[in-house]
mmCIF file with all atom_site columns, N, CA and C in Angstrom:
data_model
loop_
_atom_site.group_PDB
_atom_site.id
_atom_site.type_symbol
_atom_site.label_atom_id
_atom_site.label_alt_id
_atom_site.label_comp_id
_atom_site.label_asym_id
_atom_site.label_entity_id
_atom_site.label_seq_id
_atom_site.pdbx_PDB_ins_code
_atom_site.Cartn_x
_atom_site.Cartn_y
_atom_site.Cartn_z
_atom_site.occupancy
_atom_site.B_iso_or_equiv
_atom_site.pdbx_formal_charge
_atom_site.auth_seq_id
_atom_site.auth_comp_id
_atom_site.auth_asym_id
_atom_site.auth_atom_id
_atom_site.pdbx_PDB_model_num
ATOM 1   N N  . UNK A 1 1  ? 0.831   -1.184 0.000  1.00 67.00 ? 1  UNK A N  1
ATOM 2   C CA . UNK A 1 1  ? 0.000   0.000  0.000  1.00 67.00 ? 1  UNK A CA 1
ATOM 3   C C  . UNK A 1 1  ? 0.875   1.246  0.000  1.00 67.00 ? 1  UNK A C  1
ATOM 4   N N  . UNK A 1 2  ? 0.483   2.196  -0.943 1.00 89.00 ? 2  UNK A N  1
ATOM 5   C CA . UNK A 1 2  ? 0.779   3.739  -0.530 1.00 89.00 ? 2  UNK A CA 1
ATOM 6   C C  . UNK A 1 2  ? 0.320   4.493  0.420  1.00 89.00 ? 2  UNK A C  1
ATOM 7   N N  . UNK A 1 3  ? -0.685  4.080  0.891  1.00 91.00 ? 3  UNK A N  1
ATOM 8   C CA . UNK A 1 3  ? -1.037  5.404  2.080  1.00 91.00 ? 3  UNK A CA 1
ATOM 9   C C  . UNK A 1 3  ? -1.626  4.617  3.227  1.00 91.00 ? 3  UNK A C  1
ATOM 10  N N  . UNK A 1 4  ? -1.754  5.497  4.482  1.00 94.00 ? 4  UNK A N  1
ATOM 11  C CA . UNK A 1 4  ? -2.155  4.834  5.619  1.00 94.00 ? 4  UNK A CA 1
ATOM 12  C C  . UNK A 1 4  ? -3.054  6.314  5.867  1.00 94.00 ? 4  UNK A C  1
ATOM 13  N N  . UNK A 1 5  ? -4.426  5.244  6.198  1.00 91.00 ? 5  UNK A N  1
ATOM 14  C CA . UNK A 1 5  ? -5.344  5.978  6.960  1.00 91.00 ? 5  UNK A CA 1
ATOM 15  C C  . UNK A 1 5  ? -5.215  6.593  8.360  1.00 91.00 ? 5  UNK A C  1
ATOM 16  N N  . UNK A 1 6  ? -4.848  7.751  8.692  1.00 91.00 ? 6  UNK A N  1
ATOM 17  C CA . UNK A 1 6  ? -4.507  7.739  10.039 1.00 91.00 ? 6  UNK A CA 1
ATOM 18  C C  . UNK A 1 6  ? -5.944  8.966  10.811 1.00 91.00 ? 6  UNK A C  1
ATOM 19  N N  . UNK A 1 7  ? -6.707  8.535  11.864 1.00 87.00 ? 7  UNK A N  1
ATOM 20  C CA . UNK A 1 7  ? -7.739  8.917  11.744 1.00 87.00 ? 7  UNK A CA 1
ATOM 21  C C  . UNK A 1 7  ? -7.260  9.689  13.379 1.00 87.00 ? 7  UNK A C  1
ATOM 22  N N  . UNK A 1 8  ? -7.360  11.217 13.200 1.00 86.00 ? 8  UNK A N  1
ATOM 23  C CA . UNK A 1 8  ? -7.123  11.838 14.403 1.00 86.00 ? 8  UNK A CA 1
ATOM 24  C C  . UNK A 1 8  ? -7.875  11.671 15.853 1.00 86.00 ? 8  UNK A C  1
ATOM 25  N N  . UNK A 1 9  ? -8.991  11.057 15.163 1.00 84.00 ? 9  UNK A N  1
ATOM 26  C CA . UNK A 1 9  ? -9.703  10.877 17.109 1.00 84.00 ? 9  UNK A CA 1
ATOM 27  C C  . UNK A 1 9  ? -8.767  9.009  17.467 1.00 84.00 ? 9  UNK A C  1
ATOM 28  N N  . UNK A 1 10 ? -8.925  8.416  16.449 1.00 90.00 ? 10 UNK A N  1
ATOM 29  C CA . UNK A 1 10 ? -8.094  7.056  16.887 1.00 90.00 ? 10 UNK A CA 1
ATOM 30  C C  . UNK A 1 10 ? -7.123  7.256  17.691 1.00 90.00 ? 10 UNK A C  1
ATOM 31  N N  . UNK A 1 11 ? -5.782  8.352  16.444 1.00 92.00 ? 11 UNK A N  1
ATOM 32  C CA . UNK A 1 11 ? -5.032  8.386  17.515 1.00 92.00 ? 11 UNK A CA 1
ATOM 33  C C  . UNK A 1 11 ? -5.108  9.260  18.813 1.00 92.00 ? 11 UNK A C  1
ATOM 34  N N  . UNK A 1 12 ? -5.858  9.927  18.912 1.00 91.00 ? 12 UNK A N  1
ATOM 35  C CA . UNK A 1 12 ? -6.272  10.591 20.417 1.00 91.00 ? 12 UNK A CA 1
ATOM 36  C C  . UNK A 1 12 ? -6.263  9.599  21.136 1.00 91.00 ? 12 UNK A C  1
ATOM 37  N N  . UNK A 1 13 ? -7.150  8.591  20.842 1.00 91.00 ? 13 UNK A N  1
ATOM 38  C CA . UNK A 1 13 ? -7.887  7.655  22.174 1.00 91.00 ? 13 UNK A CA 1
ATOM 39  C C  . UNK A 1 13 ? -6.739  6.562  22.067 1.00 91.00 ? 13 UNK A C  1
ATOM 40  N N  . UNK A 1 14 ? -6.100  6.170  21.344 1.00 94.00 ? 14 UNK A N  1
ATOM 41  C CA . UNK A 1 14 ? -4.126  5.212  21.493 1.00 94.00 ? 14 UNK A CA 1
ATOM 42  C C  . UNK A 1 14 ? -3.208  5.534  20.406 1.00 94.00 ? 14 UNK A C  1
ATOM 43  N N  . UNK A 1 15 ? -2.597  6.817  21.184 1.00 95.00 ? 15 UNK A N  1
ATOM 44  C CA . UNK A 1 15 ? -1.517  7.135  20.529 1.00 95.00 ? 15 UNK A CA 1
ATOM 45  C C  . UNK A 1 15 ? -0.558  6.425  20.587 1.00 95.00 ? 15 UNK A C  1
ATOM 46  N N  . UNK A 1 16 ? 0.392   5.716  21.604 1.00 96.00 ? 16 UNK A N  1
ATOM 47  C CA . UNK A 1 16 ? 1.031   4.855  21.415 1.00 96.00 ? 16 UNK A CA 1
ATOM 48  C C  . UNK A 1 16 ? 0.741   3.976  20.012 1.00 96.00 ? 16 UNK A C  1
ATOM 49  N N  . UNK A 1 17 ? -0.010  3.252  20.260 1.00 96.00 ? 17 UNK A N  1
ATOM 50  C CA . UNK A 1 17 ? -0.416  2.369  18.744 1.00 96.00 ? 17 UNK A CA 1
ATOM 51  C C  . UNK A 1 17 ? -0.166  2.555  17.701 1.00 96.00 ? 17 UNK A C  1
ATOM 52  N N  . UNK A 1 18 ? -0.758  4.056  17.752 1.00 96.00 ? 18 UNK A N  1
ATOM 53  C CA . UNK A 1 18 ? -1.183  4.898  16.283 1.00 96.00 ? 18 UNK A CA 1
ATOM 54  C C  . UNK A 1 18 ? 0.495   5.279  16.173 1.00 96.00 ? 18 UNK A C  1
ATOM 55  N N  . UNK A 1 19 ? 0.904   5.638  16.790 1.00 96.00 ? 19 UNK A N  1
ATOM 56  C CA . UNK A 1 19 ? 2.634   5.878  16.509 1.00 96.00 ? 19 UNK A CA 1
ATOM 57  C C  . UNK A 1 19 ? 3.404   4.804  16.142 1.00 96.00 ? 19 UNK A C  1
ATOM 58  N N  . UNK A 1 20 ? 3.095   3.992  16.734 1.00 97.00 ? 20 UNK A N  1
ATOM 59  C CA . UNK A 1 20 ? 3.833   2.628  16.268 1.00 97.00 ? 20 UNK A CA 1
ATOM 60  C C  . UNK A 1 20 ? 3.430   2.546  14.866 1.00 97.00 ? 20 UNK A C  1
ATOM 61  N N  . UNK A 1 21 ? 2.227   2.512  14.256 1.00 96.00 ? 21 UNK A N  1
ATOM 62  C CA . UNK A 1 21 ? 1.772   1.942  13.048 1.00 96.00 ? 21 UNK A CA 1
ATOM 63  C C  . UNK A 1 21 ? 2.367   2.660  12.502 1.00 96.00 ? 21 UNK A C  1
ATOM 64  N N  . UNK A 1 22 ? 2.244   4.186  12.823 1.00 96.00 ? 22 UNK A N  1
ATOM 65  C CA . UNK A 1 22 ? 2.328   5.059  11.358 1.00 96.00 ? 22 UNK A CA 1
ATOM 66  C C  . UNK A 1 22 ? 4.654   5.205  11.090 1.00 96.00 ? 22 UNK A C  1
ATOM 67  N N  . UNK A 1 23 ? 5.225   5.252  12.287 1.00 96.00 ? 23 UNK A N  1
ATOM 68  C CA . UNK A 1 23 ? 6.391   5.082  12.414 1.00 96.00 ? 23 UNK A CA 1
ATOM 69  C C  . UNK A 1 23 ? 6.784   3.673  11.428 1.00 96.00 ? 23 UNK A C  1
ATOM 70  N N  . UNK A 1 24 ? 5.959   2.477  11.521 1.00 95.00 ? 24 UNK A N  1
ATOM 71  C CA . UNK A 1 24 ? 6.308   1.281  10.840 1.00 95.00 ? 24 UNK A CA 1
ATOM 72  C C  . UNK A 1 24 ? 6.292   1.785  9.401  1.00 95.00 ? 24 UNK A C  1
ATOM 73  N N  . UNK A 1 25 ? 5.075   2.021  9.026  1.00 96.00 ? 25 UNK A N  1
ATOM 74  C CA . UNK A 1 25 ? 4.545   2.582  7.559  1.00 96.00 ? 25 UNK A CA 1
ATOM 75  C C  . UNK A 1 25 ? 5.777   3.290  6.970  1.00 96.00 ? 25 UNK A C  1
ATOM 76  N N  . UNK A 1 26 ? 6.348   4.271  7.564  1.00 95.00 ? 26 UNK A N  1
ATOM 77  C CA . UNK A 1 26 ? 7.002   5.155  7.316  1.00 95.00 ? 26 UNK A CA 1
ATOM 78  C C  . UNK A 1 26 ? 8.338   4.811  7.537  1.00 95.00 ? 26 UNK A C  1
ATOM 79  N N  . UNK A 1 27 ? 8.643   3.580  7.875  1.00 95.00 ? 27 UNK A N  1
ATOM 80  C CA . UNK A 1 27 ? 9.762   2.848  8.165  1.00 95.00 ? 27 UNK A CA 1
ATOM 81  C C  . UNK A 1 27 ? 11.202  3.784  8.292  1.00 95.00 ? 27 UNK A C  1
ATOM 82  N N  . UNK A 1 28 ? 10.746  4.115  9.717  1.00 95.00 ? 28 UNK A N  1
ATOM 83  C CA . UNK A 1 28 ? 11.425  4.905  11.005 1.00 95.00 ? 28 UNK A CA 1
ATOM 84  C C  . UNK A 1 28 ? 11.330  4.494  12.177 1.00 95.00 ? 28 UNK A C  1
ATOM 85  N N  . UNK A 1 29 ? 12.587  4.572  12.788 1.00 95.00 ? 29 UNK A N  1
ATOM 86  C CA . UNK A 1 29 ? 13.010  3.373  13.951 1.00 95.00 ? 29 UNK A CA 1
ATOM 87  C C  . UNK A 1 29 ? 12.792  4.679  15.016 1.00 95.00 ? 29 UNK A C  1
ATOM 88  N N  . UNK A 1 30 ? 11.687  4.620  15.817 1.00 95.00 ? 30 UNK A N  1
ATOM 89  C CA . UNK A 1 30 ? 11.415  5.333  17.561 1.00 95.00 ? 30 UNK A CA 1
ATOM 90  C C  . UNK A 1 30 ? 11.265  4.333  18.300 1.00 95.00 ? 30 UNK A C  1
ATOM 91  N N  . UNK A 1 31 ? 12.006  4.951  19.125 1.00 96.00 ? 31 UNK A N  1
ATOM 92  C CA . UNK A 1 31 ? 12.264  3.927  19.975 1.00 96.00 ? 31 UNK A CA 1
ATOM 93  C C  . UNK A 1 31 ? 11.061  4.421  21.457 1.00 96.00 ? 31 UNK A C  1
ATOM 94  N N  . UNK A 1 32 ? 10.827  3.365  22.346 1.00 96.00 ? 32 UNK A N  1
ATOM 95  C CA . UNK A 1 32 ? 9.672   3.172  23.170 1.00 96.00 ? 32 UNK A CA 1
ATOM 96  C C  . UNK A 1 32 ? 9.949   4.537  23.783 1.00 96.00 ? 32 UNK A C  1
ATOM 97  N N  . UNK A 1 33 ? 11.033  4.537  24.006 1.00 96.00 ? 33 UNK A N  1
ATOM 98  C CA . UNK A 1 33 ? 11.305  6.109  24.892 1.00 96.00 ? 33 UNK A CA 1
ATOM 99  C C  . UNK A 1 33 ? 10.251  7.114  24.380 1.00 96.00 ? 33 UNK A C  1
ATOM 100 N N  . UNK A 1 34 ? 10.720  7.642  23.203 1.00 96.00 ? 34 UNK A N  1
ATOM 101 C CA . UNK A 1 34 ? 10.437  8.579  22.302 1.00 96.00 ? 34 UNK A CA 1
ATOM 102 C C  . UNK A 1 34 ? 8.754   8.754  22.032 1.00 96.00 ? 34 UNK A C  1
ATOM 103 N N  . UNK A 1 35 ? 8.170   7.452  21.778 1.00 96.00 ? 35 UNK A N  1
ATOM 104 C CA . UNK A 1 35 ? 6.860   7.324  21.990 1.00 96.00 ? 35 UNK A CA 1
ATOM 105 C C  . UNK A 1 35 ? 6.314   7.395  23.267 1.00 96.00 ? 35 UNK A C  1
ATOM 106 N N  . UNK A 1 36 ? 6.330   6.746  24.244 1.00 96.00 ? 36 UNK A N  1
ATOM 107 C CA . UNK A 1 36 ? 6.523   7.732  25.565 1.00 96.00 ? 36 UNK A CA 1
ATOM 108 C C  . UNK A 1 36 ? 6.224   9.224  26.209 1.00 96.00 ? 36 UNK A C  1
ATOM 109 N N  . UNK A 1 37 ? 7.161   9.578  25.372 1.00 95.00 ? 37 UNK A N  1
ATOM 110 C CA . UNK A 1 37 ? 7.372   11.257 25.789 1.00 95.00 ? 37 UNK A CA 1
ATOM 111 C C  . UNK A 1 37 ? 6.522   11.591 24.945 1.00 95.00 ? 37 UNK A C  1
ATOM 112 N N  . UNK A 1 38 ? 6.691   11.548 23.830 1.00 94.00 ? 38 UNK A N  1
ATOM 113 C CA . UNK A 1 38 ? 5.005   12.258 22.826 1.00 94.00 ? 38 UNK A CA 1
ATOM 114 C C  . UNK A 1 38 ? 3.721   11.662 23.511 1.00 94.00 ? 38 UNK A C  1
ATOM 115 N N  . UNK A 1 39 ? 3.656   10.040 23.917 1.00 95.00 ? 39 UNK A N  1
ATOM 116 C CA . UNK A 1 39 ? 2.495   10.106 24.085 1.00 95.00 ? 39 UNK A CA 1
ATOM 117 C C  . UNK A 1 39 ? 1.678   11.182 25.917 1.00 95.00 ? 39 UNK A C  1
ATOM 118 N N  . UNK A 1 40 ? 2.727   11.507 26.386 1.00 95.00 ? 40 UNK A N  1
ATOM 119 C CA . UNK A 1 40 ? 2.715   12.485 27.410 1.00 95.00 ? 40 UNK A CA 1
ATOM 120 C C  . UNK A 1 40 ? 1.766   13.592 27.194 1.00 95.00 ? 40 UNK A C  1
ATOM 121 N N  . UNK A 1 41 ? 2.279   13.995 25.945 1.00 93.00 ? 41 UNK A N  1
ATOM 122 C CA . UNK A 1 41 ? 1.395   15.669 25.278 1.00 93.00 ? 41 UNK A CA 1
ATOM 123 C C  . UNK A 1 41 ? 0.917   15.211 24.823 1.00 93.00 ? 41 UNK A C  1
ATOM 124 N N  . UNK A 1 42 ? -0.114  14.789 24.329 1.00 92.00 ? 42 UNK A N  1
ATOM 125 C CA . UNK A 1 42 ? -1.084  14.082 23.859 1.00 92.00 ? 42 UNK A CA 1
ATOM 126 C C  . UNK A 1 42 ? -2.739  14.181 24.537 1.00 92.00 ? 42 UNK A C  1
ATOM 127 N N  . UNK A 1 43 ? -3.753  15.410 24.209 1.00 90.00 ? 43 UNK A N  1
ATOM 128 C CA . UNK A 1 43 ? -4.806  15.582 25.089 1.00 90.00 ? 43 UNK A CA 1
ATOM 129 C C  . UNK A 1 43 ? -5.442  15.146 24.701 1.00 90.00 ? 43 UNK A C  1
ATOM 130 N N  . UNK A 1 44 ? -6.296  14.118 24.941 1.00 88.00 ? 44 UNK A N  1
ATOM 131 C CA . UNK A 1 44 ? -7.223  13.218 24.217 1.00 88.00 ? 44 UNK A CA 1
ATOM 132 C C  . UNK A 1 44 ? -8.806  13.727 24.288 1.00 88.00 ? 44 UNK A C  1
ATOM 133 N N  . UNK A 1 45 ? -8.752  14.862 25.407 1.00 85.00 ? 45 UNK A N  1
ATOM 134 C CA . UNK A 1 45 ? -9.835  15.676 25.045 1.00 85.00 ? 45 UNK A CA 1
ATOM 135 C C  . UNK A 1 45 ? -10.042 16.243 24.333 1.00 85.00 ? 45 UNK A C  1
ATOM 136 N N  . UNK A 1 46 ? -9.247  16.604 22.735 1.00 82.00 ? 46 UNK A N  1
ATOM 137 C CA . UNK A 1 46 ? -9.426  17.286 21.433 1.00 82.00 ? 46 UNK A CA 1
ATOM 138 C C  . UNK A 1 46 ? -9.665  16.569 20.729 1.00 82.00 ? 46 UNK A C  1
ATOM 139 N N  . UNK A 1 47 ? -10.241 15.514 21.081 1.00 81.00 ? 47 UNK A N  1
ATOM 140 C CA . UNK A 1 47 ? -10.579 14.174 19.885 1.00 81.00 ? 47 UNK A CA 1
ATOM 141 C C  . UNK A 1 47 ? -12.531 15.143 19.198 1.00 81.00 ? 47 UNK A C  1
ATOM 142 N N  . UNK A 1 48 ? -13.200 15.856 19.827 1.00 82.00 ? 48 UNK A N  1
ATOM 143 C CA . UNK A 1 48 ? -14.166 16.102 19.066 1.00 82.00 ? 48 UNK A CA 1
ATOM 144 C C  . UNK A 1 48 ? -14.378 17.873 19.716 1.00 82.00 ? 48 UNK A C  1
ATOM 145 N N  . UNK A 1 49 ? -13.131 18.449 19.739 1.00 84.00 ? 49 UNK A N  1
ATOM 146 C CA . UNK A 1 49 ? -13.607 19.362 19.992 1.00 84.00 ? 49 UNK A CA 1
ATOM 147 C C  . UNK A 1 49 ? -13.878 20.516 19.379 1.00 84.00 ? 49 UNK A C  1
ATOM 148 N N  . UNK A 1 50 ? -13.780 20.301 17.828 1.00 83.00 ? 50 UNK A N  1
ATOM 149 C CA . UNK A 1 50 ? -14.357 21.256 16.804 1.00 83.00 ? 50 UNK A CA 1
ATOM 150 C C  . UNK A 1 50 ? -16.046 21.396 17.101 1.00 83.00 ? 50 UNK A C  1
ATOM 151 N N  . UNK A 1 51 ? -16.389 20.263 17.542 1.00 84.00 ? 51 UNK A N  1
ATOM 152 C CA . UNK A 1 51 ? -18.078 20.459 18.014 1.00 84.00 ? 51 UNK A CA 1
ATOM 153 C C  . UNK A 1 51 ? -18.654 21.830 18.978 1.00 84.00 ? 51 UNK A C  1
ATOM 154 N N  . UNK A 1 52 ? -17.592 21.664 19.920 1.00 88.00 ? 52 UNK A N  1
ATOM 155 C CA . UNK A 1 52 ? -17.670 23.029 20.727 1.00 88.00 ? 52 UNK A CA 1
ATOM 156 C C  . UNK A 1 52 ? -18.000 24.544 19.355 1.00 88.00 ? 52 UNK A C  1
ATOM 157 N N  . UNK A 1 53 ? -17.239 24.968 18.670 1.00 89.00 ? 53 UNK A N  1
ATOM 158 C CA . UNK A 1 53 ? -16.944 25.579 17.714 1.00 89.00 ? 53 UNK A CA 1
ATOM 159 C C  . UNK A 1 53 ? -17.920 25.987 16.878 1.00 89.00 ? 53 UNK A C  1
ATOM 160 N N  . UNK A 1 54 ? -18.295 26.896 16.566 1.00 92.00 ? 54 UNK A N  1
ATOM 161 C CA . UNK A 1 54 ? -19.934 27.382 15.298 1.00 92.00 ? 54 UNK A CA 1
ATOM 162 C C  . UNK A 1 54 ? -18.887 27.077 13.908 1.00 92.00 ? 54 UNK A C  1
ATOM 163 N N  . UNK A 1 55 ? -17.650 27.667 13.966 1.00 91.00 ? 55 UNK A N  1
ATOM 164 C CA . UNK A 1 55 ? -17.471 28.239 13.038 1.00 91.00 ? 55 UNK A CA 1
ATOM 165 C C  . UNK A 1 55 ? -16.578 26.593 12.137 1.00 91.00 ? 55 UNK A C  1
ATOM 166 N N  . UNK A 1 56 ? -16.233 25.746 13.154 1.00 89.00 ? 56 UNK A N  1
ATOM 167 C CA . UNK A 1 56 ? -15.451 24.700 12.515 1.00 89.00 ? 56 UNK A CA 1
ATOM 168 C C  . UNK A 1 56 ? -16.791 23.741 12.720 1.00 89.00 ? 56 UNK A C  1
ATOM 169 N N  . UNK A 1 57 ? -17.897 23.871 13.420 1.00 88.00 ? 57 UNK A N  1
ATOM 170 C CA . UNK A 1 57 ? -18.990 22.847 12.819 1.00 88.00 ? 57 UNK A CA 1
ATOM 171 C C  . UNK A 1 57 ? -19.749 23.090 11.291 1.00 88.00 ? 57 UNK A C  1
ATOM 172 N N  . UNK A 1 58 ? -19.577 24.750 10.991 1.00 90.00 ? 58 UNK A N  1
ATOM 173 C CA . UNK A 1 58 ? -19.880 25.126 9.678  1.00 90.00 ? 58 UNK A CA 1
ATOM 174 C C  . UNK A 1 58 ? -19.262 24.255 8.715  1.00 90.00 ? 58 UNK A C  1
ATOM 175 N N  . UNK A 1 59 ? -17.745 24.455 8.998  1.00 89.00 ? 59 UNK A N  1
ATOM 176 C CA . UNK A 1 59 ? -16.630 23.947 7.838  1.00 89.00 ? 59 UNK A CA 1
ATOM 177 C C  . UNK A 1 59 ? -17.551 22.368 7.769  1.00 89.00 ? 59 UNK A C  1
ATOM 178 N N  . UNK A 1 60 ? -17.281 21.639 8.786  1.00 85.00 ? 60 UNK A N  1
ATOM 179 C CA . UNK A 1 60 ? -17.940 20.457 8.936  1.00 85.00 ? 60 UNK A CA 1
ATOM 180 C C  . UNK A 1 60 ? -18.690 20.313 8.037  1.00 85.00 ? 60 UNK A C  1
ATOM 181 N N  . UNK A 1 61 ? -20.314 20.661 8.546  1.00 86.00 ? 61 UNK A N  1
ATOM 182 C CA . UNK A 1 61 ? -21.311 20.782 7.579  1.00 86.00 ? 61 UNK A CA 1
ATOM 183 C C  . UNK A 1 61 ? -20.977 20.820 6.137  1.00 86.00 ? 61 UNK A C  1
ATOM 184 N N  . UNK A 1 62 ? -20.116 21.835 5.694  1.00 88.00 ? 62 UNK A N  1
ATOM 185 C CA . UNK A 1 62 ? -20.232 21.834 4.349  1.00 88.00 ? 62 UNK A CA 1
ATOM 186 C C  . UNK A 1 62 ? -19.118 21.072 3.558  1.00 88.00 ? 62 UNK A C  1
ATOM 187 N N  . UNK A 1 63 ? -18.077 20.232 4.033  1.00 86.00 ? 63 UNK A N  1
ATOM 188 C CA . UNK A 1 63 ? -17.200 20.299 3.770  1.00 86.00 ? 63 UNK A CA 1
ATOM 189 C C  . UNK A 1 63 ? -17.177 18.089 3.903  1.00 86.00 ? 63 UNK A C  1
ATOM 190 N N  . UNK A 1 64 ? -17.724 18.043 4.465  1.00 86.00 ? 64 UNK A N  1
ATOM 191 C CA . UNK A 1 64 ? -18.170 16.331 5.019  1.00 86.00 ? 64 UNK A CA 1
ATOM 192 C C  . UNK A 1 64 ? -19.335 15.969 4.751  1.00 86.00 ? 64 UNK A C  1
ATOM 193 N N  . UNK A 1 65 ? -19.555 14.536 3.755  1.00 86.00 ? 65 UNK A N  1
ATOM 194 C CA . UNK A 1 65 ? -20.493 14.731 3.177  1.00 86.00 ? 65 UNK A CA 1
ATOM 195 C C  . UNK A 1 65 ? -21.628 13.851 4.360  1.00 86.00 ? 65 UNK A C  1
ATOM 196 N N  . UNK A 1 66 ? -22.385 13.573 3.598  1.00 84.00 ? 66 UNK A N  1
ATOM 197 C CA . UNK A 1 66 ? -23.849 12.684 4.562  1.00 84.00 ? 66 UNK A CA 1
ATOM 198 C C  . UNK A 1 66 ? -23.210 10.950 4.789  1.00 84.00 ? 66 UNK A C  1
ATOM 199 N N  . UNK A 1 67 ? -22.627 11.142 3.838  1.00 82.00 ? 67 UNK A N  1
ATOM 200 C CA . UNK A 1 67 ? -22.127 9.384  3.266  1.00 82.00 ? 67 UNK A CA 1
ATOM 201 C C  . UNK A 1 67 ? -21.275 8.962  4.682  1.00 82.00 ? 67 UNK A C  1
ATOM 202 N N  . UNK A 1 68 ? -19.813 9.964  4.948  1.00 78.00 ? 68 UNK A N  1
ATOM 203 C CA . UNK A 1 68 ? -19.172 10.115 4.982  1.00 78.00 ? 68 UNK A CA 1
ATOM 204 C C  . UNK A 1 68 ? -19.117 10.165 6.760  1.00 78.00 ? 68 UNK A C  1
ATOM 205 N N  . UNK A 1 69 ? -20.079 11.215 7.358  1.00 77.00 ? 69 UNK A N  1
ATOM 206 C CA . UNK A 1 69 ? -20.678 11.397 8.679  1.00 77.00 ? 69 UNK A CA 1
ATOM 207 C C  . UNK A 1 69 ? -20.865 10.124 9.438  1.00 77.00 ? 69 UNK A C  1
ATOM 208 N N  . UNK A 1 70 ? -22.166 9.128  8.194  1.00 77.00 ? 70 UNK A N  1
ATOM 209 C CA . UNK A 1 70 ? -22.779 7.965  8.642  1.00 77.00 ? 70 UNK A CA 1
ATOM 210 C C  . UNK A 1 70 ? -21.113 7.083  8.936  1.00 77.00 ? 70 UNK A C  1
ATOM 211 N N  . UNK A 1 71 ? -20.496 7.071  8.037  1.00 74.00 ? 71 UNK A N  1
ATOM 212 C CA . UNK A 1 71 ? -19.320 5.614  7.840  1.00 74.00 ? 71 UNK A CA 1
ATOM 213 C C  . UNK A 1 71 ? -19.026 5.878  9.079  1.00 74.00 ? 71 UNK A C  1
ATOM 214 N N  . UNK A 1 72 ? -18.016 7.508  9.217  1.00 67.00 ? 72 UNK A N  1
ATOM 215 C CA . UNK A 1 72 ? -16.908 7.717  10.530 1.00 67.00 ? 72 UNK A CA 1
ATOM 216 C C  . UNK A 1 72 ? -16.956 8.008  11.594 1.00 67.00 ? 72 UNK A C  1
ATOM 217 N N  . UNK A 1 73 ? -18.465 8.912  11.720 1.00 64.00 ? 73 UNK A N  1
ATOM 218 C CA . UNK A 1 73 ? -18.864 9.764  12.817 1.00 64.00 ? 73 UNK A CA 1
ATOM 219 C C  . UNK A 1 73 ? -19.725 9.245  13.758 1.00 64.00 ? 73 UNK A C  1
#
C-alpha cells in the first residue's frame, strides 16, 4: 500500500499504537522512549472538539459529506 489511513480521534484515544503503526509505515526506527514522551502531550480531550466551535462545525457541515458522517462519525 501507498497510504495509511490515520484517523485523528483514533489516535487521540491510542496514541502509542497509532505511533507505532504510522512510524512502521514510514519505516522509522522510535524507539519506546520517544513514543513515551510524545504520548505524554497528547490531550485526548481534542478528539471532538471542533463540536464546541460554530465556526469549525460550519466547515464540517459543508465540507463532510452525509455518506461520509454515517461511515466515521
Amino acid at each position: 500500500e501507498n497510504y495509511l489511513e490515520v484517523k485523528y480521534e483514533k489516535y487521540l484515544k491510542d496514541p502509542g499504537v497509532e505511533l507505532k503503526r504510522l512510524s512502521k509505515f514510514c519505516d522509522i526506527n522510535v524507539s519506546q522512549c520517544d513514543i513515551d514522551r510524545i504520548v505524554r502531550d497528547v490531550n485526548a480531550s481534542r478528539a471532538y472538539a471542533y463540536r464546541d466551535d460554530e465556526a469549525l462545525m460550519g466547515l464540517y457541515d459543508k465540507f463532510v459529506s452525509d455518506e461520509m458522517k454515517d461511515k466515521y462519525f
